JSON list of C-alpha atoms in Angstrom, two decimals:
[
{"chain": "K", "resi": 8, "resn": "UNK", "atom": "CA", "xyz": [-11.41, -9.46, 18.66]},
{"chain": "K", "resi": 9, "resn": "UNK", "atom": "CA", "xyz": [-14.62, -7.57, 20.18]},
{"chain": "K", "resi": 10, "resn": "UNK", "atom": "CA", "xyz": [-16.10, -9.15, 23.21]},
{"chain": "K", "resi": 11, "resn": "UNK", "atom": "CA", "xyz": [-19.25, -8.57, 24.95]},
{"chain": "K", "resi": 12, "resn": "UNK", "atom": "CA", "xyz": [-20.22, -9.21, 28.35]},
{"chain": "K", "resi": 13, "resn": "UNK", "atom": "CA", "xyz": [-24.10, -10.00, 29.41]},
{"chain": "K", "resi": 14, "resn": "UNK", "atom": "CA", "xyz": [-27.18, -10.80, 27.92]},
{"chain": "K", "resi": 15, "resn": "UNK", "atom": "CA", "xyz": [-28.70, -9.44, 24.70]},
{"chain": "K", "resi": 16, "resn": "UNK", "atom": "CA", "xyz": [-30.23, -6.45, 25.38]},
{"chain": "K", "resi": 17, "resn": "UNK", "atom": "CA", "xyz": [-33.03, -4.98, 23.81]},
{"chain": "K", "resi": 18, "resn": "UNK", "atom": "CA", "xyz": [-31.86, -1.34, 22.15]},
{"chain": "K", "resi": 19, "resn": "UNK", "atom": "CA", "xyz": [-33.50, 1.83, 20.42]},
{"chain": "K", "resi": 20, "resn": "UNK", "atom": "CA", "xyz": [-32.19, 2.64, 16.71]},
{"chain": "K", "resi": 21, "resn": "UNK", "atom": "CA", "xyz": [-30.45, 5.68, 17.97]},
{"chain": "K", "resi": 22, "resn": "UNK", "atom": "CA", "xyz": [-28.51, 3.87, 20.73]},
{"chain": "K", "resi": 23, "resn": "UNK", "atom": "CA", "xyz": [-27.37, 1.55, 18.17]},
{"chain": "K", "resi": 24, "resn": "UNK", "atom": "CA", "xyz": [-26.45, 4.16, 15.70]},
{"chain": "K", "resi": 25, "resn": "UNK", "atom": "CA", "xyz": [-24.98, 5.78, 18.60]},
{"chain": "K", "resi": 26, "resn": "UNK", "atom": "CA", "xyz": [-22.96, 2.65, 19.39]},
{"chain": "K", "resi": 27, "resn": "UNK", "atom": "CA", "xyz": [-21.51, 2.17, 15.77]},
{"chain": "K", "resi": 28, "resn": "UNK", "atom": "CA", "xyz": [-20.28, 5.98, 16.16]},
{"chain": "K", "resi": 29, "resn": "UNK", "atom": "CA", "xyz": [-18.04, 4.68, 19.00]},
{"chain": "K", "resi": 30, "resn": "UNK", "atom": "CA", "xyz": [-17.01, 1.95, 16.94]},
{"chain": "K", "resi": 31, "resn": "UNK", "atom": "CA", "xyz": [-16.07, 3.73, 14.05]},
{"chain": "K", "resi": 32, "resn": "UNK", "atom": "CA", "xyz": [-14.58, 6.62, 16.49]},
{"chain": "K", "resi": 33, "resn": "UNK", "atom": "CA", "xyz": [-12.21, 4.04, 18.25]},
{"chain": "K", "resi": 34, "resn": "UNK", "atom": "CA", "xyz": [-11.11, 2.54, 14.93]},
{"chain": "K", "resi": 35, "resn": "UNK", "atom": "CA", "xyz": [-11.02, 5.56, 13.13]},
{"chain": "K", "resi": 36, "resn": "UNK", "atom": "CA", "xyz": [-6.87, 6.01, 12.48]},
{"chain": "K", "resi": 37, "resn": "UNK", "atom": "CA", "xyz": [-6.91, 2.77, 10.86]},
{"chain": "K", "resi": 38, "resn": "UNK", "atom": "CA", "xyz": [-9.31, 4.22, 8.10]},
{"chain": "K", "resi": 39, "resn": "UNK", "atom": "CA", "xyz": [-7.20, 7.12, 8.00]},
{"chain": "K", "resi": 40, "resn": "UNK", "atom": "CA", "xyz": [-4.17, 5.34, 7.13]},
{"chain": "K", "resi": 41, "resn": "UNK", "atom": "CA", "xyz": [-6.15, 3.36, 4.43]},
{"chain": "K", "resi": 42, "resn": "UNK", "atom": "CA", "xyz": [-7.14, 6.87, 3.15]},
{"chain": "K", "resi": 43, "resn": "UNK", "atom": "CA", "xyz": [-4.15, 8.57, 3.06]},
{"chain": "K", "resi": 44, "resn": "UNK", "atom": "CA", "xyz": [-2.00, 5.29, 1.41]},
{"chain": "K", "resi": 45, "resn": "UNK", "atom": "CA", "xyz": [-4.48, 4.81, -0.81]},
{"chain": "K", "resi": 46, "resn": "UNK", "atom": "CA", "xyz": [-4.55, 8.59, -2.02]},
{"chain": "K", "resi": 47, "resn": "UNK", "atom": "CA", "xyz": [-0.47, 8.40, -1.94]},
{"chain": "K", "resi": 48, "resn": "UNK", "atom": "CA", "xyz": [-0.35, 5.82, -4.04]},
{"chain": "K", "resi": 49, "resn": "UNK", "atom": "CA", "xyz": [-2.89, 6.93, -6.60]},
{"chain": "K", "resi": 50, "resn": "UNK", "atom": "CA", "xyz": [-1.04, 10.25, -6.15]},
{"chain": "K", "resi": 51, "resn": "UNK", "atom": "CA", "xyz": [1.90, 8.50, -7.40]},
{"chain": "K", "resi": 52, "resn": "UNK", "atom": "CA", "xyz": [0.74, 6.57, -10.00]},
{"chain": "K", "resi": 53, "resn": "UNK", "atom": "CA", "xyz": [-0.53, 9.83, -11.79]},
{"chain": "K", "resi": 54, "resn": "UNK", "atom": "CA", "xyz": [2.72, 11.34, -11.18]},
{"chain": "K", "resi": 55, "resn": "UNK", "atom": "CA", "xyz": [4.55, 8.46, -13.08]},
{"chain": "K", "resi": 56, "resn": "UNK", "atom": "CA", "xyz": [2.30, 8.87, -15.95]},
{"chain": "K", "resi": 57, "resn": "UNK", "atom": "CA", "xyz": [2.57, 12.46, -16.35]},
{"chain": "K", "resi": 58, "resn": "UNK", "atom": "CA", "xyz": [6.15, 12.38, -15.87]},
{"chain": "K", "resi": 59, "resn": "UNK", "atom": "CA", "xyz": [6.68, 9.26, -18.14]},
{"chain": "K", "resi": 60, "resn": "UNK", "atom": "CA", "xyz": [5.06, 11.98, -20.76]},
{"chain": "K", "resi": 61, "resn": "UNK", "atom": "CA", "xyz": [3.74, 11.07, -23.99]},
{"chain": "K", "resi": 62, "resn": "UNK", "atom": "CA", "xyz": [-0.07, 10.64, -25.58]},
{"chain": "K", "resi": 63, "resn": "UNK", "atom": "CA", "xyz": [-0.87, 7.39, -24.19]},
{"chain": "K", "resi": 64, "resn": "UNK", "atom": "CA", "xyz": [0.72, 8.50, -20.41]},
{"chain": "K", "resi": 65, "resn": "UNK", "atom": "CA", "xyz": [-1.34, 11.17, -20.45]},
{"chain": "K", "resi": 66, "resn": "UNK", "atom": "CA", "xyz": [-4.33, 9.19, -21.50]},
{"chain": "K", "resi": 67, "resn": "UNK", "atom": "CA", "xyz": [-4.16, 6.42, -18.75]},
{"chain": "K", "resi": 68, "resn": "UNK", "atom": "CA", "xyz": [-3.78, 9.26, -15.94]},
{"chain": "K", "resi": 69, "resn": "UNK", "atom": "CA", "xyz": [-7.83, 9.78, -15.79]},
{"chain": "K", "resi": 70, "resn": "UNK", "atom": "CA", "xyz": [-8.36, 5.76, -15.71]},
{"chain": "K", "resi": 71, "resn": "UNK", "atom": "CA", "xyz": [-5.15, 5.30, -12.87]},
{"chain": "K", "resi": 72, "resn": "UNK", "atom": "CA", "xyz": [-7.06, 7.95, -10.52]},
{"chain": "K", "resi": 73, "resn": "UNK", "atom": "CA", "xyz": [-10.11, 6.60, -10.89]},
{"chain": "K", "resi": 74, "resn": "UNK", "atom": "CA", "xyz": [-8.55, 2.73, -10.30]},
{"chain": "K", "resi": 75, "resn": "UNK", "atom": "CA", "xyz": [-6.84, 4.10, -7.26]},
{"chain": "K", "resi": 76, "resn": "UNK", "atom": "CA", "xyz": [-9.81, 5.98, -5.65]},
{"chain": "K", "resi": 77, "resn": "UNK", "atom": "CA", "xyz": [-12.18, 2.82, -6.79]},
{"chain": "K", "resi": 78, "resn": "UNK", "atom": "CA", "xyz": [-9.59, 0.02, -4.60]},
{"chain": "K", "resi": 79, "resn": "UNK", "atom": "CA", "xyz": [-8.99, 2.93, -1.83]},
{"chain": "K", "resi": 80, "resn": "UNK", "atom": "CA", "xyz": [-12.83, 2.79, -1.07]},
{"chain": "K", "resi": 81, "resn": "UNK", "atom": "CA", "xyz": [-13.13, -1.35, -1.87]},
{"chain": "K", "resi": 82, "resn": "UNK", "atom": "CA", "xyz": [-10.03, -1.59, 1.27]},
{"chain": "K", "resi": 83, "resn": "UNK", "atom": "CA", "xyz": [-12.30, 0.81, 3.34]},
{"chain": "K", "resi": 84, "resn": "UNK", "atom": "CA", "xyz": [-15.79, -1.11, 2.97]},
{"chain": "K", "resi": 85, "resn": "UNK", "atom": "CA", "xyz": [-13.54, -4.18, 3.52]},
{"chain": "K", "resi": 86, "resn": "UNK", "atom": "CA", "xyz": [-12.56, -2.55, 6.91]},
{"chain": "K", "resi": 87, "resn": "UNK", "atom": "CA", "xyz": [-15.84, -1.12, 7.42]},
{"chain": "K", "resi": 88, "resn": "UNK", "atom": "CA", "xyz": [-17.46, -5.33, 6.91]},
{"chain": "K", "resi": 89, "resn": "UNK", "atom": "CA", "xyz": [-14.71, -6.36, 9.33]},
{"chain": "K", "resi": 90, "resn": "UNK", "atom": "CA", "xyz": [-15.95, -4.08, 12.16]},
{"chain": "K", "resi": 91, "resn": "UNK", "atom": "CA", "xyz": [-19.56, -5.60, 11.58]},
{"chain": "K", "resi": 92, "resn": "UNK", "atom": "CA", "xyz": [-18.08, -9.03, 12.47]},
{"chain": "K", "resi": 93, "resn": "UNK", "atom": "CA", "xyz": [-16.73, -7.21, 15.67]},
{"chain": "K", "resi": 94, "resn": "UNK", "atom": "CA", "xyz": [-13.18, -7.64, 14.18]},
{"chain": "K", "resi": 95, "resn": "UNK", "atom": "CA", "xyz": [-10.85, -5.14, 14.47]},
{"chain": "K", "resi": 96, "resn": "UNK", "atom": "CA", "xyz": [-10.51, -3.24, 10.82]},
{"chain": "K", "resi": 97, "resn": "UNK", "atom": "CA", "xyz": [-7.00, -4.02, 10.20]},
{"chain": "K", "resi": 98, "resn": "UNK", "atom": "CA", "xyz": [-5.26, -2.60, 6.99]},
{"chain": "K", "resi": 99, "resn": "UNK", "atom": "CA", "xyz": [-3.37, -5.68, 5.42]},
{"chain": "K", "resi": 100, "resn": "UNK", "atom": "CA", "xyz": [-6.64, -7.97, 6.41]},
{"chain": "K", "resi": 101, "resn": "UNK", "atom": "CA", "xyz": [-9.26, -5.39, 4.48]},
{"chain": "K", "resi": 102, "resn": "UNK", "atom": "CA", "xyz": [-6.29, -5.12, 1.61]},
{"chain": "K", "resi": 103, "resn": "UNK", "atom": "CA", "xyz": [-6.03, -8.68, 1.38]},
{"chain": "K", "resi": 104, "resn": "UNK", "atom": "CA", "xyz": [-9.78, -9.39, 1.14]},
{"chain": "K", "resi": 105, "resn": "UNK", "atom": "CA", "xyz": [-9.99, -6.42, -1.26]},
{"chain": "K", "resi": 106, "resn": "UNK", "atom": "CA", "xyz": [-7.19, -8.29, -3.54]},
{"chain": "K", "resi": 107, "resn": "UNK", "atom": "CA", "xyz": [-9.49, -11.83, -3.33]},
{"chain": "K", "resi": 108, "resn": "UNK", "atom": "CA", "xyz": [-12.42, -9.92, -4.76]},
{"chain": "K", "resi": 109, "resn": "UNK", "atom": "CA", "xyz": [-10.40, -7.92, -7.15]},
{"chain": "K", "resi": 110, "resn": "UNK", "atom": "CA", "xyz": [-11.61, -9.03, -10.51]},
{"chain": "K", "resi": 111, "resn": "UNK", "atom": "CA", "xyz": [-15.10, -8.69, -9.31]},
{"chain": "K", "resi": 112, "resn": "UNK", "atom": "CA", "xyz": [-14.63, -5.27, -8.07]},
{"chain": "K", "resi": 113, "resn": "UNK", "atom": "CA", "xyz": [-12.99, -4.06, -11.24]},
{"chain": "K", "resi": 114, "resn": "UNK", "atom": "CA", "xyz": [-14.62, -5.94, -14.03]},
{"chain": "K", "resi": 115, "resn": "UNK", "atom": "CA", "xyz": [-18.01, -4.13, -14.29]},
{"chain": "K", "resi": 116, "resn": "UNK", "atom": "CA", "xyz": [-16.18, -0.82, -15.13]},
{"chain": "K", "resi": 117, "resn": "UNK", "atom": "CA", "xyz": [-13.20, -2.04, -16.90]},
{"chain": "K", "resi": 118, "resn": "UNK", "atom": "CA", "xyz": [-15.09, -0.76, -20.17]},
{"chain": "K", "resi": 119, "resn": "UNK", "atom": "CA", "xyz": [-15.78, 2.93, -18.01]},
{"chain": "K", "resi": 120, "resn": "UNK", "atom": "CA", "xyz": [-12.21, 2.69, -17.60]},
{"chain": "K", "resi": 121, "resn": "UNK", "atom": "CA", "xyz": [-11.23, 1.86, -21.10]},
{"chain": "K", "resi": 122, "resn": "UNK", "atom": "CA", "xyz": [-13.22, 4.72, -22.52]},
{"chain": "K", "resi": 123, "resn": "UNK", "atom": "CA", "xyz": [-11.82, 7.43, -20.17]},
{"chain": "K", "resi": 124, "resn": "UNK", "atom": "CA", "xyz": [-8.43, 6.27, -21.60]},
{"chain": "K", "resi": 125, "resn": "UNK", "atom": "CA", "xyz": [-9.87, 6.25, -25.24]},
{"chain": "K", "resi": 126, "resn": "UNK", "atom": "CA", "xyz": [-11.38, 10.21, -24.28]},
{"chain": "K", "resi": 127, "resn": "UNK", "atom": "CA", "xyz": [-8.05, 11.18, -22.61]},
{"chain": "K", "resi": 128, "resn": "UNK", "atom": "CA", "xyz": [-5.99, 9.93, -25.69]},
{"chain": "K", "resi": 129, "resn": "UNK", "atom": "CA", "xyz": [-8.37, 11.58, -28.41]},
{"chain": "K", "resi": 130, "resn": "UNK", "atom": "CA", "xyz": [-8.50, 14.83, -26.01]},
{"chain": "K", "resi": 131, "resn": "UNK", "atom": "CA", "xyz": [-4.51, 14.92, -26.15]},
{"chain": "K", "resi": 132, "resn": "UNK", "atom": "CA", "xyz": [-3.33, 13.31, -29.38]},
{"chain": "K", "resi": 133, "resn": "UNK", "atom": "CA", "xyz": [-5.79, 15.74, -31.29]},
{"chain": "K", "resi": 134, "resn": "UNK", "atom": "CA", "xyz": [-4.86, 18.74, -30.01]},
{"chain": "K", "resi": 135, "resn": "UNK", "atom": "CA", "xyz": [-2.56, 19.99, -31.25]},
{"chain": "K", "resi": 136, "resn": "UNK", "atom": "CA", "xyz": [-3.89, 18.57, -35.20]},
{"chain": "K", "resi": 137, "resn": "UNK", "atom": "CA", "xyz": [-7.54, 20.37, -34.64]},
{"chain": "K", "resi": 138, "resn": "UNK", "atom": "CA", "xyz": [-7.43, 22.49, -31.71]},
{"chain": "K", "resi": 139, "resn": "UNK", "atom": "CA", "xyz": [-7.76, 22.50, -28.21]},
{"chain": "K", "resi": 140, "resn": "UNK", "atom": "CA", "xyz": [-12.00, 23.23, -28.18]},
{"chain": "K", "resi": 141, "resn": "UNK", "atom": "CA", "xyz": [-12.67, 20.25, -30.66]},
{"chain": "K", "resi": 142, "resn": "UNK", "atom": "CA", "xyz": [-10.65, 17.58, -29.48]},
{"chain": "K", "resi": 143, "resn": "UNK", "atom": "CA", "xyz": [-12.43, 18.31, -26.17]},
{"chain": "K", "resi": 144, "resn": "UNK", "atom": "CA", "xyz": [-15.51, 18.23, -27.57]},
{"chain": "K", "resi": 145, "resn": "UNK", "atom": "CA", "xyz": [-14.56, 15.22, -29.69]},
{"chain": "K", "resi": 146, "resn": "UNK", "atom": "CA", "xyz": [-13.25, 13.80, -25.99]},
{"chain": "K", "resi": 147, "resn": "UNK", "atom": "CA", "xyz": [-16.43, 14.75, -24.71]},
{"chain": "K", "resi": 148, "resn": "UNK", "atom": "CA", "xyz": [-18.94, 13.63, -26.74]}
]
């Protein structure tokens, strides 16, 4: 835990910006590692589904990237609210309150998410019946 010795002090915007630079600086390989395990395992998950093959694989890749890089940036504002308390951002701490507030974080775009599957699967399953150009379109529209 942060500690501060002395009074309050009275400080200009800049110094204070300046100050949260430091913070962030010092804590900075800690929001690396959320980073780059987040964007491993979304990585993977996409892998999975394209390997596991099929239309509906396919379709859930766009929806499983988007998941992943939606919970990598819900750990990282978890670690980001943990240095405002003047904690340290630890991973498993920001994952943990991430998980808590998981149905709240994905709920509002669960029905984004559902039609970027339904556009994936229409994109890929109609293909080869119509064409490449209009089943994008199709996906598109």
């Amino acid at each position: 835990m942060r500690t501060y010795d002395g009074e309050v002090q009275q400080r200009s915007f800049v110094d204070m910006i300046a100050a949260a630079v430091d913070v962030l600086r010092q804590d900075f390989g800690e929001f690396v590692f959320i980073g780059v395990i987040g964007g491993l395992l979304t990585t993977v998950a996409a892998m999975v589904l394209r390997f596991a093959g099929g239309d509906a694989g396919l379709a859930l890749i766009t929806p499983a990237v988007t998941l992943g890089a939606l919970l990598t940036m819900a750990v990282t504002c978890s670690a980001v609210r943990r240095v405002e308390d003047n904690l340290e951002p630890d991973a498993s701490a920001a994952l943990g309150a991430m998980l808590v507030r998981l149905p709240f974080i994905v709920w509002p775009l669960a029905p984004a998410l559902l039609l970027s599957a339904l556009s994936a699967f229409a994109c890929v399953g109609l293909e080869e019946h119509i064409g490449t150009w209009p089943a994008t379109g199709i996906a598109l529209v």
